[in-house]
Short mmCIF file of C-alpha atoms in Angstrom, two decimals:
data_model
loop_
_atom_site.label_atom_id
_atom_site.label_comp_id
_atom_site.label_asym_id
_atom_site.label_seq_id
_atom_site.Cartn_x
_atom_site.Cartn_y
_atom_site.Cartn_z
CA MET A 290 -44.19 24.88 -9.76
CA THR A 291 -43.56 28.51 -11.44
CA LEU A 292 -44.81 28.82 -14.99
CA GLU A 293 -41.10 30.49 -16.52
CA LEU A 294 -40.43 26.40 -14.99
CA ARG A 295 -42.41 24.62 -16.57
CA MET A 296 -42.21 26.11 -20.27
CA TRP A 297 -38.03 26.23 -19.61
CA ILE A 298 -38.77 21.92 -18.75
CA ALA A 299 -40.93 22.17 -22.60
CA SER A 300 -38.49 23.61 -24.26
CA ALA A 301 -35.39 21.14 -22.81
CA PHE A 302 -37.35 18.86 -23.34
CA ARG A 303 -38.75 19.44 -26.94
CA ALA A 304 -35.38 20.33 -27.79
CA ALA A 305 -33.58 16.67 -26.42
CA SER A 306 -36.45 15.26 -28.80
CA VAL A 307 -35.21 16.92 -31.81
CA LEU A 308 -31.50 15.53 -31.38
CA PHE A 309 -32.18 12.11 -30.64
CA ALA A 310 -34.34 11.93 -33.40
CA LEU A 311 -31.74 13.69 -35.36
CA GLY A 312 -28.82 10.74 -33.79
CA ALA A 313 -27.25 12.76 -31.91
CA PHE A 314 -27.62 11.41 -28.60
CA ASP A 315 -27.55 7.17 -31.44
CA ALA A 316 -24.18 6.02 -29.19
CA ALA A 317 -25.07 7.02 -24.96
CA TRP A 318 -29.24 5.46 -24.96
CA ALA A 319 -30.12 3.77 -28.52
CA SER A 320 -28.57 0.35 -27.56
CA VAL A 321 -31.62 -2.44 -29.08
CA PRO A 322 -30.96 -5.46 -26.79
CA VAL A 323 -31.72 -8.23 -29.32
CA GLU A 324 -31.05 -11.15 -30.89
CA GLY A 325 -29.37 -13.11 -33.81
CA THR A 326 -25.88 -14.40 -35.02
CA LEU A 327 -23.28 -12.71 -36.43
CA HIS A 328 -21.49 -15.72 -39.20
CA ALA A 329 -17.55 -13.40 -39.74
CA THR A 330 -15.95 -12.86 -42.92
CA LYS A 331 -13.26 -10.66 -41.95
CA ASP A 332 -10.53 -10.84 -40.05
CA CYS A 333 -11.72 -8.11 -36.68
CA GLU A 334 -10.81 -6.29 -34.03
CA ALA A 335 -13.00 -7.22 -30.65
CA PHE A 336 -13.58 -4.31 -28.62
CA VAL A 337 -14.53 -3.43 -24.74
CA SER A 338 -15.61 0.02 -25.68
CA LYS A 339 -16.67 1.31 -28.76
CA LYS A 340 -15.98 4.85 -28.31
CA LYS A 341 -12.65 4.31 -27.03
CA LYS A 342 -11.48 1.65 -29.03
CA SER A 343 -10.65 -0.66 -26.37
CA ASN A 344 -9.05 -4.27 -26.92
CA PRO A 345 -7.42 -5.30 -24.03
CA ASP A 346 -6.60 -9.07 -25.03
CA LYS A 347 -5.88 -8.57 -28.55
CA ALA A 348 -9.84 -9.97 -29.15
CA ARG A 349 -10.59 -10.34 -32.92
CA LEU A 350 -13.47 -12.39 -34.75
CA GLU A 351 -12.72 -15.46 -37.21
CA PRO A 352 -13.81 -15.02 -40.21
CA GLY A 353 -16.26 -18.27 -40.75
CA ASP A 354 -17.79 -17.97 -36.36
CA ALA A 355 -20.41 -17.64 -35.62
CA TYR A 356 -20.97 -15.29 -32.71
CA VAL A 357 -24.07 -14.88 -30.90
CA ILE A 358 -25.11 -11.14 -30.67
CA LEU A 359 -26.77 -9.12 -27.98
CA GLU A 360 -27.46 -5.86 -28.48
CA GLN A 361 -27.36 -3.39 -30.63
CA ASN A 362 -25.93 0.28 -31.10
CA ARG A 363 -29.19 1.66 -32.84
CA PRO A 364 -33.14 0.72 -33.79
CA ASN A 365 -32.32 1.30 -36.97
CA GLN A 366 -29.30 0.18 -39.50
CA PRO A 367 -27.26 -0.52 -36.53
CA GLN A 368 -23.21 0.27 -36.84
CA TRP A 369 -21.76 -2.14 -34.46
CA PHE A 370 -22.94 -5.29 -32.01
CA ARG A 371 -21.98 -6.77 -29.17
CA VAL A 372 -21.21 -10.39 -29.42
CA ARG A 373 -20.28 -12.71 -27.87
CA VAL A 374 -16.50 -13.92 -27.49
CA ASP A 375 -16.32 -17.20 -26.18
CA GLU A 376 -12.18 -16.53 -25.89
CA ALA A 377 -12.39 -13.21 -24.65
CA ASN A 378 -12.44 -11.31 -21.36
CA PRO A 379 -14.45 -9.55 -20.48
CA PRO A 380 -16.49 -12.30 -23.80
CA GLU A 381 -18.72 -9.14 -24.77
CA ARG A 382 -17.33 -7.50 -27.74
CA TRP A 383 -18.41 -4.59 -30.09
CA VAL A 384 -17.38 -5.73 -33.23
CA GLU A 385 -18.02 -3.53 -36.20
CA ALA A 386 -21.32 -4.61 -38.74
CA SER A 387 -19.63 -4.79 -41.93
CA CYS A 388 -17.59 -7.41 -39.60
CA GLY A 389 -20.34 -10.29 -40.84
CA THR A 390 -23.75 -11.00 -42.19
CA GLN A 391 -26.01 -10.52 -39.58
CA THR A 392 -29.45 -12.95 -38.38
CA LEU A 393 -31.74 -11.39 -36.76
CA SER A 394 -35.32 -12.41 -34.63
CA THR A 395 -38.01 -9.85 -35.68
CA ALA A 396 -38.58 -9.06 -32.06
CA VAL A 397 -36.45 -8.12 -29.58
CA GLU A 398 -36.89 -7.98 -25.55
CA GLU A 399 -39.02 -5.70 -23.89
CA GLU A 400 -38.42 -3.15 -21.69
CA PRO A 401 -41.13 -1.98 -18.69
CA GLY A 402 -43.55 1.00 -20.50
CA GLN A 403 -42.07 0.82 -24.63
CA PRO A 404 -43.44 -0.31 -27.48
CA THR A 405 -40.68 -3.24 -28.78
CA PRO A 406 -38.53 -2.36 -30.87
CA LYS A 407 -37.74 -4.39 -34.44
CA PRO A 408 -34.70 -4.24 -36.50
CA ARG A 409 -36.22 -2.59 -39.71
CA PRO A 410 -35.75 -4.96 -42.77
CA ILE A 411 -34.48 -4.47 -45.87
CA SER A 412 -36.20 -4.11 -49.52
CA SER A 413 -34.85 -7.44 -51.34
CA ASN A 414 -33.56 -5.20 -53.81
CA ASP A 415 -31.38 -3.07 -52.24
CA PRO A 416 -28.53 -2.84 -53.25
CA ARG A 417 -26.19 -3.00 -50.05
CA LEU A 418 -27.57 -6.82 -50.40
CA CYS A 419 -25.36 -7.51 -53.46
CA ASN A 420 -21.63 -6.94 -51.87
CA THR A 421 -22.85 -8.36 -49.07
CA ALA A 422 -20.82 -12.11 -48.39
CA GLY A 423 -23.99 -14.87 -47.16
CA LEU A 424 -27.08 -13.81 -49.00
CA GLN A 425 -26.03 -16.35 -52.22
CA ASP A 426 -29.33 -18.48 -53.71
CA SER A 427 -27.95 -20.25 -55.45
CA PHE A 428 -24.06 -20.90 -57.22
CA LYS A 429 -22.67 -21.39 -60.29
CA LEU A 430 -20.24 -23.35 -62.26
CA ALA A 431 -18.33 -21.85 -64.76
CA LEU A 432 -16.38 -23.58 -67.31
CA SER A 433 -14.30 -23.11 -70.40
CA TRP A 434 -13.56 -24.94 -73.26
CA GLN A 435 -9.69 -23.40 -72.87
CA PRO A 436 -8.93 -23.33 -77.05
CA ALA A 437 -11.85 -21.45 -77.80
CA PHE A 438 -10.57 -19.54 -75.14
CA CYS A 439 -7.25 -19.11 -76.46
CA GLU A 440 -8.98 -18.01 -80.25
CA GLY A 441 -9.20 -14.30 -78.95
CA HIS A 442 -7.00 -14.06 -76.31
CA ARG A 443 -3.34 -15.51 -77.80
CA SER A 444 -1.76 -12.64 -76.24
CA LYS A 445 -3.02 -13.99 -72.54
CA THR A 446 -0.14 -15.82 -71.45
CA GLU A 447 -1.77 -19.37 -70.50
CA CYS A 448 -2.62 -18.90 -74.01
CA SER A 449 0.71 -18.61 -75.49
CA ALA A 450 2.85 -21.43 -73.76
CA GLY A 451 1.56 -24.21 -75.89
CA PHE A 452 -1.00 -26.88 -75.06
CA ASP A 453 1.15 -29.77 -75.63
CA ASN A 454 0.41 -32.36 -73.33
CA SER A 455 -1.94 -29.85 -70.63
CA PHE A 456 -5.33 -30.47 -69.47
CA GLN A 457 -7.06 -28.96 -72.78
CA SER A 458 -5.69 -31.39 -74.55
CA ALA A 459 -6.94 -34.40 -73.15
CA GLY A 460 -10.53 -33.03 -74.14
CA ASN A 461 -11.35 -31.28 -70.83
CA PHE A 462 -13.11 -28.48 -69.80
CA THR A 463 -11.51 -25.46 -67.21
CA LEU A 464 -12.34 -23.91 -64.64
CA HIS A 465 -13.14 -20.43 -64.74
CA GLY A 466 -14.74 -20.11 -61.31
CA LEU A 467 -17.16 -20.88 -58.84
CA TRP A 468 -20.02 -18.16 -58.35
CA PRO A 469 -22.48 -16.76 -56.14
CA ASN A 470 -25.51 -15.53 -57.52
CA ARG A 471 -28.28 -13.97 -55.86
CA GLN A 472 -31.24 -13.59 -58.43
CA SER A 473 -32.63 -9.88 -57.38
CA CYS A 474 -28.25 -8.28 -57.81
CA GLY A 475 -27.93 -10.50 -61.26
CA ILE A 476 -24.70 -10.24 -62.51
CA ARG A 477 -24.00 -7.44 -59.84
CA TYR A 478 -23.22 -10.21 -57.00
CA GLY A 479 -20.20 -9.74 -56.04
CA ASP A 480 -17.21 -8.43 -54.67
CA CYS A 481 -18.05 -8.45 -51.36
CA ASP A 482 -14.81 -7.66 -49.05
CA ASN A 483 -13.23 -6.02 -52.12
CA PRO A 484 -13.47 -2.62 -52.30
CA ASN A 485 -10.48 -2.22 -54.89
CA PRO A 486 -10.87 -3.77 -58.08
CA GLN A 487 -7.96 -3.93 -60.16
CA ARG A 488 -8.08 -4.52 -64.17
CA ASP A 489 -4.49 -6.15 -63.88
CA PHE A 490 -5.74 -9.19 -61.81
CA CYS A 491 -2.00 -10.20 -60.75
CA SER A 492 -2.04 -6.47 -59.04
CA TYR A 493 -4.85 -8.03 -56.41
CA PRO A 494 -2.15 -9.41 -53.79
CA LYS A 495 -1.01 -13.02 -53.93
CA LEU A 496 -3.36 -15.59 -51.92
CA SER A 497 -2.19 -17.63 -48.89
CA ILE A 498 -3.31 -21.12 -50.93
CA SER A 499 -2.09 -24.75 -49.47
CA PRO A 500 0.79 -25.71 -52.72
CA GLU A 501 -0.62 -29.04 -52.90
CA VAL A 502 -4.38 -27.18 -54.12
CA MET A 503 -2.55 -24.49 -55.92
CA LYS A 504 -0.27 -27.58 -58.28
CA GLN A 505 -4.09 -28.68 -58.89
CA LEU A 506 -5.54 -25.59 -59.51
CA SER A 507 -2.89 -24.60 -61.64
CA ALA A 508 -3.61 -27.54 -63.72
CA VAL A 509 -7.16 -27.24 -64.36
CA MET A 510 -7.23 -23.50 -64.10
CA PRO A 511 -4.84 -22.31 -66.82
CA GLY A 512 -5.60 -19.03 -66.12
CA THR A 513 -3.18 -19.52 -63.48
CA ALA A 514 -0.86 -17.90 -65.59
CA SER A 515 -2.54 -14.41 -65.28
CA CYS A 516 -3.66 -14.40 -61.68
CA LEU A 517 -6.53 -15.56 -62.39
CA GLU A 518 -7.16 -17.26 -59.04
CA ARG A 519 -7.07 -13.80 -57.17
CA HIS A 520 -10.26 -11.64 -59.54
CA GLU A 521 -12.65 -14.62 -58.66
CA TRP A 522 -11.23 -15.16 -55.00
CA PHE A 523 -11.29 -11.20 -54.82
CA LYS A 524 -14.47 -11.33 -56.68
CA HIS A 525 -16.55 -13.77 -56.37
CA GLY A 526 -15.06 -15.80 -53.27
CA THR A 527 -15.74 -13.62 -51.02
CA CYS A 528 -19.49 -13.73 -51.83
CA GLN A 529 -19.46 -16.40 -49.71
CA VAL A 530 -18.90 -17.48 -45.72
CA ASP A 531 -18.58 -21.39 -45.31
CA TRP A 532 -14.50 -22.14 -46.75
CA ASN A 533 -11.37 -20.27 -46.56
CA VAL A 534 -9.60 -19.76 -49.95
CA SER A 535 -7.98 -23.49 -50.31
CA GLU A 536 -11.30 -25.17 -49.51
CA TYR A 537 -13.47 -22.54 -51.95
CA PHE A 538 -10.94 -23.70 -55.31
CA GLU A 539 -11.10 -27.43 -53.75
CA VAL A 540 -14.51 -28.08 -54.20
CA ALA A 541 -14.89 -25.55 -57.34
CA ILE A 542 -11.17 -27.88 -58.93
CA ASN A 543 -13.78 -31.44 -57.90
CA LEU A 544 -17.31 -30.31 -60.04
CA VAL A 545 -14.69 -29.20 -62.52
CA ARG A 546 -12.84 -33.12 -62.44
CA GLN A 547 -16.79 -34.32 -61.80
CA PHE A 548 -17.81 -32.71 -65.00
CA ASN A 549 -15.01 -33.57 -67.09
CA ASP A 550 -14.69 -37.46 -65.44
CA SER A 551 -19.13 -38.11 -66.28
CA GLY A 552 -18.16 -38.46 -70.45
CA MET A 553 -17.46 -35.05 -71.06
CA ASN A 554 -14.16 -35.06 -71.69
CA LYS A 555 -14.71 -38.42 -73.79
CA PHE A 556 -17.24 -36.04 -75.98
CA MET A 557 -15.17 -33.54 -76.75
CA THR A 558 -12.28 -35.31 -78.02
CA GLU A 559 -14.45 -37.45 -79.97
CA ASN A 560 -15.81 -33.89 -81.58
CA MET A 561 -12.20 -31.63 -81.61
CA GLY A 562 -12.00 -29.23 -84.82
CA LYS A 563 -15.87 -30.79 -85.65
CA GLU A 564 -19.02 -28.92 -85.59
CA VAL A 565 -21.88 -30.47 -83.94
CA SER A 566 -25.40 -29.43 -83.41
CA ARG A 567 -26.47 -27.96 -79.91
CA GLU A 568 -29.22 -30.84 -79.28
CA ASP A 569 -26.61 -33.76 -79.17
CA PHE A 570 -24.01 -31.78 -76.90
CA LEU A 571 -27.26 -31.30 -74.72
CA ARG A 572 -28.04 -34.70 -74.18
CA GLN A 573 -24.78 -35.66 -73.76
CA VAL A 574 -24.50 -33.19 -70.68
CA ASP A 575 -27.94 -35.39 -69.92
CA ALA A 576 -26.21 -38.39 -70.01
CA ALA A 577 -23.26 -36.99 -67.74
CA LEU A 578 -25.69 -35.47 -65.84
CA GLY A 579 -28.74 -36.69 -65.18
CA ALA A 580 -32.15 -36.47 -66.85
CA GLY A 581 -33.57 -32.81 -66.75
CA ALA A 582 -29.73 -30.80 -67.12
CA ARG A 583 -30.10 -29.89 -69.91
CA GLU A 584 -32.57 -27.19 -68.11
CA ARG A 585 -29.46 -25.79 -65.63
CA VAL A 586 -26.65 -25.23 -68.27
CA GLU A 587 -26.60 -22.33 -70.42
CA LEU A 588 -24.13 -22.43 -73.55
CA GLY A 589 -21.52 -19.59 -74.68
CA CYS A 590 -20.26 -18.71 -78.03
CA ALA A 591 -18.64 -16.94 -80.21
CA ARG A 592 -18.27 -15.81 -84.08
CA GLY A 593 -22.30 -15.32 -84.07
CA GLY A 594 -22.74 -19.01 -81.71
CA LYS A 595 -21.37 -20.62 -84.23
CA LEU A 596 -17.61 -21.60 -81.35
CA LEU A 597 -18.18 -22.64 -78.39
CA THR A 598 -16.07 -21.71 -75.82
CA ASP A 599 -18.57 -21.52 -71.99
CA VAL A 600 -20.41 -23.85 -70.20
CA PHE A 601 -22.27 -22.45 -66.74
CA ILE A 602 -24.59 -25.20 -64.15
CA ASN A 603 -26.39 -24.06 -62.61
CA LEU A 604 -25.95 -25.42 -58.57
CA PRO A 605 -28.25 -24.91 -55.34
CA ALA A 606 -27.26 -21.98 -52.88
CA ASN A 607 -25.60 -24.64 -50.29
CA VAL A 608 -22.32 -26.65 -51.81
CA GLU A 609 -20.58 -29.34 -49.35
CA PRO A 610 -17.27 -30.26 -49.88
CA GLY A 611 -17.24 -33.78 -52.05
CA GLU A 612 -20.60 -33.81 -52.67
CA SER A 613 -21.76 -35.11 -56.48
CA LEU A 614 -22.26 -32.89 -58.85
CA ALA A 615 -25.32 -34.64 -60.67
CA GLU A 616 -26.38 -35.11 -56.57
CA LEU A 617 -26.55 -31.10 -57.33
CA VAL A 618 -27.70 -30.35 -60.57
CA LYS A 619 -30.56 -31.99 -59.25
CA MET A 620 -31.17 -29.55 -56.60
CA ALA A 621 -30.78 -26.58 -59.01
CA PRO A 622 -32.51 -24.04 -60.33
CA PRO A 623 -33.85 -24.66 -64.00
CA ASP A 624 -32.41 -21.59 -65.82
CA PHE A 625 -31.48 -22.70 -69.80
CA ASN A 626 -29.85 -20.10 -71.39
CA SER A 627 -27.84 -20.63 -74.80
CA ARG A 628 -25.96 -17.80 -76.86
CA CYS A 629 -25.31 -20.81 -79.22
CA GLY A 630 -27.11 -21.68 -82.32
CA ALA A 631 -27.98 -25.06 -83.46
CA ARG A 632 -24.77 -25.76 -84.56
CA PHE A 633 -21.37 -24.77 -82.94
CA THR A 634 -18.08 -25.95 -84.08
CA ILE A 635 -16.01 -27.80 -80.87
CA ASP A 636 -12.24 -25.92 -80.94
CA ALA A 637 -9.31 -28.40 -81.38
CA VAL A 638 -6.17 -27.40 -79.51
CA GLY A 639 -3.75 -25.63 -81.30
CA PHE A 640 -4.61 -21.90 -83.38
CA SER A 641 -6.39 -21.82 -86.48
CA ARG A 642 -5.52 -19.46 -88.95
#
């Protein structure tokens, strides 16, 4: 081999190495076999060829289903995963990484003569995790005391309609929402499949909630008159991967009814229009949900801490439909907080003058 040929080969090899490092050959060379599971959060197409976007049998991922991951298109920060879609032909399909959340093993199959590539771990403080579904480490059940809420929101449709013979007239807290939480994100965990948050809740698309669930929801969530359920689903509901929209609200409806029926509605009815001590209220929470429950709630008040508006209840990361609220509270991390004074008023139905 001549000196000139050896120099040309060396130069070509260096150039190829640089291009590979920059990702120019990523699609062709960098596919890496991995072991793991993709939990679909979107209805996505599943392609035989990601380059040609070929999908002859119109195969798609089903949100909520899990798929075995076979490989990813690059060792670090993959944009595509090849998964097994059993009902497709062929079953091996490429899907975009944004179609779901992935659980990968730390090691992958080693090729002869090559070091074993490993998926790069993502920092727990990576902001992308705050918009990725299925990463909650707890839930929070958000409840409102509707008469007090309406004192500050009199123009809201649900507040102008009156309270006669309503759910809240019977001393019941109403449903604000059921929020998946991630501690490292604080209050920023949300909008997991919602690139365009809306200030006007009714600007969100109408939800496919079953008529029976919608009927129940309208009773326990007066805010449905202002499309609150749409905001709650797109901001919070999209961050969990276990339930469709009807199932998500069924779980929330069951939990708010359990809280009220635990004796809290009786306490609230007896004290409407009265001032109570924070200690008496927390003692009632313990009586309703079990000793220590007070350490897993947050109280919200308006007017300088003098008017009770909200109760937030901490729940564990895994919530099963129909599960006892008292048992869930026992499993939740303690995180008591109060924006209420030592004494506060339980607002009566109707507007104060």
